[in-house]
XYZ file of C-alpha atoms in Angstrom:
418
model
C 83.392 71.661 102.939
C 83.876 73.152 99.476
C 87.318 74.059 98.176
C 88.163 76.013 95.028
C 91.597 74.855 93.878
C 93.831 76.429 91.278
C 96.571 74.316 89.701
C 98.636 74.473 86.516
C 98.803 70.732 85.829
C 96.518 67.731 86.255
C 97.125 64.150 85.062
C 97.300 62.522 82.637
C 98.807 65.627 80.978
C 101.714 66.498 83.234
C 105.130 68.041 82.735
C 106.603 67.281 86.171
C 105.898 66.435 89.786
C 103.445 69.303 90.355
C 100.602 67.562 88.500
C 101.248 64.241 90.231
C 101.196 65.866 93.683
C 98.087 67.962 92.960
C 96.220 64.862 91.794
C 97.336 62.701 94.730
C 96.466 65.323 97.327
C 93.055 66.124 95.816
C 92.124 62.446 95.658
C 93.454 61.864 99.186
C 91.313 64.729 100.523
C 88.229 63.372 98.743
C 88.866 59.938 100.305
C 88.713 61.564 103.762
C 85.029 62.339 103.084
C 82.895 65.482 103.218
C 85.032 67.351 100.666
C 83.723 68.929 97.479
C 86.645 70.101 95.341
C 86.594 72.157 92.153
C 89.976 72.137 90.406
C 90.664 74.870 87.839
C 93.380 74.157 85.254
C 94.420 76.315 82.291
C 93.529 73.792 79.590
C 91.674 70.499 80.014
C 91.924 67.702 77.443
C 88.753 65.866 78.439
C 90.445 62.688 79.679
C 91.081 63.889 83.253
C 89.759 61.736 86.112
C 86.656 63.557 87.362
C 85.528 61.019 89.963
C 86.794 63.054 92.923
C 86.971 66.662 91.648
C 85.045 68.969 89.315
C 87.509 70.016 86.616
C 87.073 73.480 85.103
C 89.253 74.561 82.202
C 90.162 78.252 82.178
C 90.140 77.999 78.361
C 86.346 77.372 78.438
C 85.449 80.170 80.879
C 83.957 83.213 79.109
C 85.420 86.579 80.093
C 83.629 88.489 77.326
C 79.897 88.235 76.539
C 79.006 86.304 73.382
C 75.469 85.827 72.105
C 75.580 82.061 71.553
C 72.913 79.394 71.936
C 73.111 76.206 73.971
C 73.466 73.877 70.972
C 76.468 75.827 69.732
C 78.132 75.727 73.162
C 77.405 71.989 73.435
C 78.955 71.381 70.020
C 82.024 73.540 70.739
C 82.958 72.559 74.305
C 80.407 69.991 75.499
C 83.163 67.390 75.949
C 85.018 69.711 78.308
C 82.356 71.740 80.123
C 78.656 71.484 80.919
C 76.948 74.189 78.785
C 74.825 75.173 81.806
C 78.022 76.058 83.674
C 79.213 78.094 80.672
C 76.049 80.243 80.828
C 76.272 80.588 84.620
C 79.851 81.821 84.261
C 78.848 84.176 81.437
C 76.420 85.867 83.815
C 79.299 86.682 86.193
C 81.650 88.486 83.805
C 82.667 91.516 85.848
C 84.370 93.877 83.382
C 84.642 94.566 79.670
C 87.441 92.317 78.434
C 86.561 92.679 74.748
C 89.934 94.301 74.148
C 91.596 90.936 74.849
C 92.115 88.186 72.283
C 89.057 86.075 73.055
C 87.520 83.393 70.845
C 83.980 82.838 69.547
C 82.814 81.901 73.076
C 84.478 84.927 74.679
C 87.153 82.715 76.260
C 90.944 83.012 76.303
C 93.241 80.372 74.849
C 95.760 78.669 77.133
C 98.648 76.409 76.133
C 98.361 74.185 79.215
C 102.160 74.200 79.324
C 105.004 76.582 80.227
C 105.205 78.799 77.111
C 107.499 81.742 76.433
C 104.634 84.109 77.328
C 104.061 82.324 80.653
C 103.645 85.555 82.641
C 100.900 86.665 80.258
C 99.117 83.296 80.704
C 99.406 83.595 84.499
C 97.794 87.036 84.335
C 95.039 85.794 81.992
C 94.389 82.852 84.299
C 93.918 85.264 87.212
C 91.278 87.167 85.180
C 89.422 83.888 84.617
C 89.693 83.168 88.361
C 87.622 86.285 89.002
C 84.716 84.959 86.898
C 84.918 81.487 88.473
C 85.103 82.829 92.042
C 82.084 85.083 91.489
C 80.040 82.175 90.110
C 80.737 79.191 92.358
C 79.864 78.541 95.970
C 82.916 77.562 98.062
C 84.420 77.958 101.536
C 88.154 78.198 100.901
C 90.657 78.892 98.095
C 93.727 76.672 97.570
C 96.443 77.729 95.084
C 99.110 75.248 94.003
C 102.512 76.815 93.292
C 103.456 80.317 92.165
C 101.751 80.196 88.752
C 98.336 80.210 90.427
C 98.989 82.604 93.330
C 97.678 85.643 91.375
C 94.487 83.669 90.599
C 94.058 82.796 94.275
C 94.650 86.404 95.345
C 92.034 87.646 92.847
C 89.502 85.022 94.038
C 90.133 86.100 97.636
C 89.771 89.791 96.828
C 86.382 89.357 95.135
C 84.878 86.932 97.682
C 86.653 87.612 100.975
C 87.126 83.852 101.369
C 90.289 82.535 103.110
C 93.198 81.467 100.903
C 95.745 78.711 101.434
C 98.754 78.505 99.127
C 100.682 75.286 98.555
C 104.411 75.737 97.979
C 105.604 72.776 95.906
C 108.885 74.568 95.104
C 110.399 78.012 95.430
C 112.408 80.107 93.013
C 115.410 79.479 95.290
C 115.181 75.743 94.527
C 114.770 76.213 90.787
C 117.590 78.751 90.386
C 120.171 77.396 92.856
C 119.841 80.546 94.935
C 119.786 83.138 92.123
C 116.068 83.930 91.923
C 114.348 85.641 89.015
C 113.032 88.861 90.658
C 109.673 88.693 88.839
C 108.957 85.135 89.981
C 110.218 85.901 93.480
C 107.842 88.899 93.582
C 104.838 86.749 92.576
C 105.748 84.174 95.243
C 106.196 86.830 97.926
C 102.872 88.439 96.996
C 101.125 85.066 97.281
C 102.661 84.436 100.702
C 101.684 87.901 101.956
C 98.047 87.466 100.879
C 97.691 83.853 102.058
C 95.930 83.083 105.323
C 98.084 79.970 105.575
C 100.987 78.445 103.678
C 101.503 74.702 103.180
C 105.004 73.508 102.254
C 105.885 70.025 101.005
C 108.836 69.640 103.393
C 110.599 71.293 106.334
C 113.415 72.093 103.878
C 110.924 74.239 101.893
C 109.344 75.619 105.066
C 112.759 76.947 106.174
C 113.261 78.651 102.799
C 109.802 80.278 103.011
C 110.465 81.574 106.532
C 114.074 82.694 106.017
C 114.110 83.901 102.401
C 110.616 85.375 102.156
C 110.333 86.716 105.709
C 107.160 84.816 106.611
C 105.948 84.318 110.193
C 106.674 80.647 111.108
C 103.194 80.348 112.696
C 101.695 80.812 109.234
C 103.595 77.893 107.619
C 102.824 74.171 108.025
C 104.643 71.234 106.431
C 102.523 68.521 104.832
C 104.838 65.986 103.221
C 103.864 64.564 99.860
C 102.942 60.917 99.463
C 102.514 58.427 96.650
C 99.462 56.908 94.960
C 99.221 53.104 95.368
C 100.021 51.325 92.122
C 97.321 49.604 90.137
C 97.780 45.943 89.182
C 98.375 47.111 85.613
C 101.208 49.431 86.711
C 102.824 46.701 88.802
C 102.469 44.208 85.993
C 104.832 45.882 83.531
C 107.145 43.571 81.607
C 110.593 43.218 83.123
C 113.510 43.914 80.786
C 116.444 43.073 82.997
C 119.712 43.254 81.062
C 122.811 41.279 81.975
C 124.359 44.598 82.954
C 123.259 46.398 86.095
C 121.157 49.508 85.358
C 121.403 52.728 87.381
C 118.798 55.387 86.574
C 118.262 59.133 86.922
C 114.691 60.165 86.097
C 113.677 63.810 86.180
C 114.132 67.200 84.590
C 117.703 67.567 83.349
C 118.132 71.007 84.904
C 120.445 72.733 87.353
C 118.139 72.043 90.321
C 118.276 68.265 89.815
C 122.091 67.970 89.920
C 122.498 65.801 86.775
C 126.235 66.521 86.506
C 126.846 64.824 89.870
C 125.143 61.699 88.541
C 127.444 61.652 85.488
C 130.575 62.232 87.619
C 129.585 59.449 90.065
C 128.879 57.154 87.092
C 132.404 57.763 85.766
C 133.817 56.673 89.147
C 131.696 53.495 89.220
C 132.745 52.554 85.671
C 136.447 52.764 86.570
C 136.094 49.532 88.559
C 132.970 47.933 87.148
C 132.231 47.837 83.415
C 129.026 45.788 83.589
C 126.877 48.807 84.440
C 124.656 50.935 82.252
C 123.484 54.416 83.227
C 120.182 55.930 82.136
C 119.425 59.645 82.297
C 115.719 59.857 81.499
C 114.049 63.219 81.134
C 114.478 66.446 79.227
C 115.715 69.886 80.134
C 118.103 72.709 79.344
C 121.187 70.771 80.538
C 120.631 67.686 78.389
C 123.195 68.560 75.684
C 125.726 69.475 78.373
C 125.242 66.070 80.027
C 125.679 64.204 76.720
C 128.881 66.184 76.242
C 130.069 65.500 79.809
C 129.507 61.740 79.398
C 131.567 61.901 76.190
C 134.341 63.892 77.912
C 134.534 61.294 80.698
C 134.769 58.533 78.113
C 131.592 56.792 79.274
C 129.177 57.710 76.471
C 128.934 54.055 75.376
C 127.529 53.147 78.826
C 125.068 56.067 78.947
C 121.514 56.242 77.583
C 119.351 59.346 77.148
C 115.822 58.096 76.337
C 114.140 61.518 76.775
C 111.000 62.447 78.723
C 109.099 59.423 80.075
C 105.411 59.415 80.900
C 102.832 57.058 82.375
C 103.631 53.403 81.842
C 107.109 54.183 80.494
C 108.140 55.451 83.947
C 107.177 52.191 85.658
C 108.805 50.070 82.942
C 112.016 52.021 83.346
C 112.005 51.762 87.147
C 111.288 48.043 87.028
C 114.218 47.554 84.658
C 116.544 49.474 87.004
C 118.686 48.073 89.806
C 119.276 51.455 91.458
C 117.455 54.786 91.283
C 119.399 57.991 92.012
C 118.076 61.491 92.772
C 121.093 63.805 93.273
C 119.044 67.024 93.551
C 120.806 70.170 94.718
C 117.621 71.574 96.261
C 114.549 69.365 96.070
C 111.395 70.584 97.841
C 110.180 66.982 98.108
C 110.810 64.562 95.229
C 108.133 61.935 94.600
C 110.174 59.866 92.118
C 112.232 57.910 94.732
C 108.924 56.805 96.292
C 107.763 55.609 92.864
C 111.047 53.725 92.445
C 110.619 52.077 95.854
C 107.074 51.032 94.857
C 108.596 49.172 91.903
C 111.108 47.467 94.202
C 114.051 49.583 93.056
C 116.498 50.686 95.813
C 117.021 54.457 95.915
C 119.913 56.830 96.588
C 118.769 60.380 97.342
C 120.454 63.640 98.234
C 120.273 64.860 101.824
C 119.125 68.160 100.297
C 115.731 66.696 99.320
C 112.486 66.988 101.253
C 111.672 63.279 100.989
C 114.900 62.555 102.927
C 112.977 63.851 105.964
C 110.522 60.950 105.868
C 112.366 58.058 104.171
C 114.529 55.642 106.156
C 115.106 52.726 103.776
C 117.158 54.610 101.219
C 120.786 55.700 101.082
C 121.303 59.439 101.610
C 124.374 61.348 100.447
C 125.172 65.027 99.940
C 124.481 65.922 96.298
C 128.048 67.147 95.807
C 129.685 64.059 97.352
C 130.229 62.040 94.180
C 132.557 59.622 96.018
C 129.841 58.683 98.525
C 127.283 58.465 95.720
C 129.535 56.181 93.661
C 130.239 54.006 96.741
C 126.501 53.662 97.380
C 125.838 52.702 93.742
C 128.665 50.142 93.858
C 127.489 48.632 97.135
C 123.893 48.100 95.975
C 124.875 46.432 92.681
C 127.656 44.376 94.300
C 125.999 42.991 97.448
C 122.765 41.063 96.769
C 121.819 41.048 100.486
C 122.001 44.849 100.625
C 120.001 45.193 97.401
C 117.332 42.814 98.704
C 117.016 44.497 102.088
C 116.644 47.994 100.588
C 114.149 46.595 98.093
C 111.922 44.845 100.628
C 112.125 47.374 103.461
C 111.659 50.228 100.977
C 108.520 48.615 99.588
C 107.077 48.132 103.063
C 107.898 51.734 104.045
C 106.537 53.411 100.936
C 103.225 51.545 101.105
C 102.477 53.382 104.378
C 103.049 56.860 102.877
C 99.559 57.565 101.564
C 97.809 60.669 100.251
C 94.771 60.339 102.514
C 97.023 61.053 105.530
C 98.386 64.166 103.806
C 94.834 65.087 102.754
C 93.551 64.938 106.326
C 96.310 67.334 107.449
C 95.235 69.824 104.767
C 91.569 69.511 105.790
C 92.592 70.198 109.412
C 94.326 73.394 108.225
C 91.178 74.422 106.308
C 89.075 73.990 109.461
C 91.085 76.700 111.217
C 89.796 79.240 108.681
C 86.343 77.945 107.739
C 83.708 78.544 110.412
């Protein structure tokens, strides 16, 4: 079966959990066998893993005719796209887009990030989707998250092929219930056009049904999973300090509840001074959190190392005694699973999707800073509790694999591909 996937991120260049989940799911589906997946991203860098998916960069797809020869195309984009594919795509340009800002190959530039003109990039990406969908042979369309729903809709309109959308988060999660009407409209449009909707948790499924008015029969939960660690990832140096280390790792934004982590930390430090707190990540609430730590008089026990990527994440988790995810509304949350893989006990909010499938963690309400502080204290105080959460967590997380999630997605595809 051939799937045409649209996604905004793909490792190793990721800005959050969306890229990690898209990669894990795609690879898991490929491991199930008999799957041919083409994954379209806005901007490739050339170092993406192409062993299990064909990567197409929207920034190499021509939308305006240019009279160029093969050698020139090879020299310009040969590292990123097969020139033969470039010419095949050029033959399927379906309108005159010369009025747009295209380059010497007739292609649009994409940032590959979340720029200020994001809505313009989303629209441009959907134009590119039209050329790709007209050129390639595929059975089903799969759009990851709201940024690619317009692309999926366009691909469906020009080919008549079924479309599945994958809801990794909703605007209700990101905004704490005060959605941006434009984003909400794009999400709703995607859900209306989709033949089927996959959500990463029942928590997200409920939001889709109740807040977007979708028929429950059209929505299936497929929980995320985690990619097994390589020996190199497991073998990171251990920098255990004499103090206990409690870590928050994620976007420092309203959705992730960072202020509850700081408030719980202040409670822990009242009785136990041999603890250091790490808030790793970046986001629009970072300055506020630095200020809050200072106001609570705990700035000397707080570290803000910034955004962590790749190996840095595993080094940080290995150096931690406790991992905390106090999210206010978390569609899933892969990071606690990554912490458990590194043998780091986790505390997660009951308002997170991964709480539906994890047993060997401590769950508290995000707003209950007393319970969160008690859980932190217990893990760093009682070695037997720490050890049990560590070992049982490791055993549990090793069974949560992407091929199982991938098979569920393939089974959904089969309902629509005949």
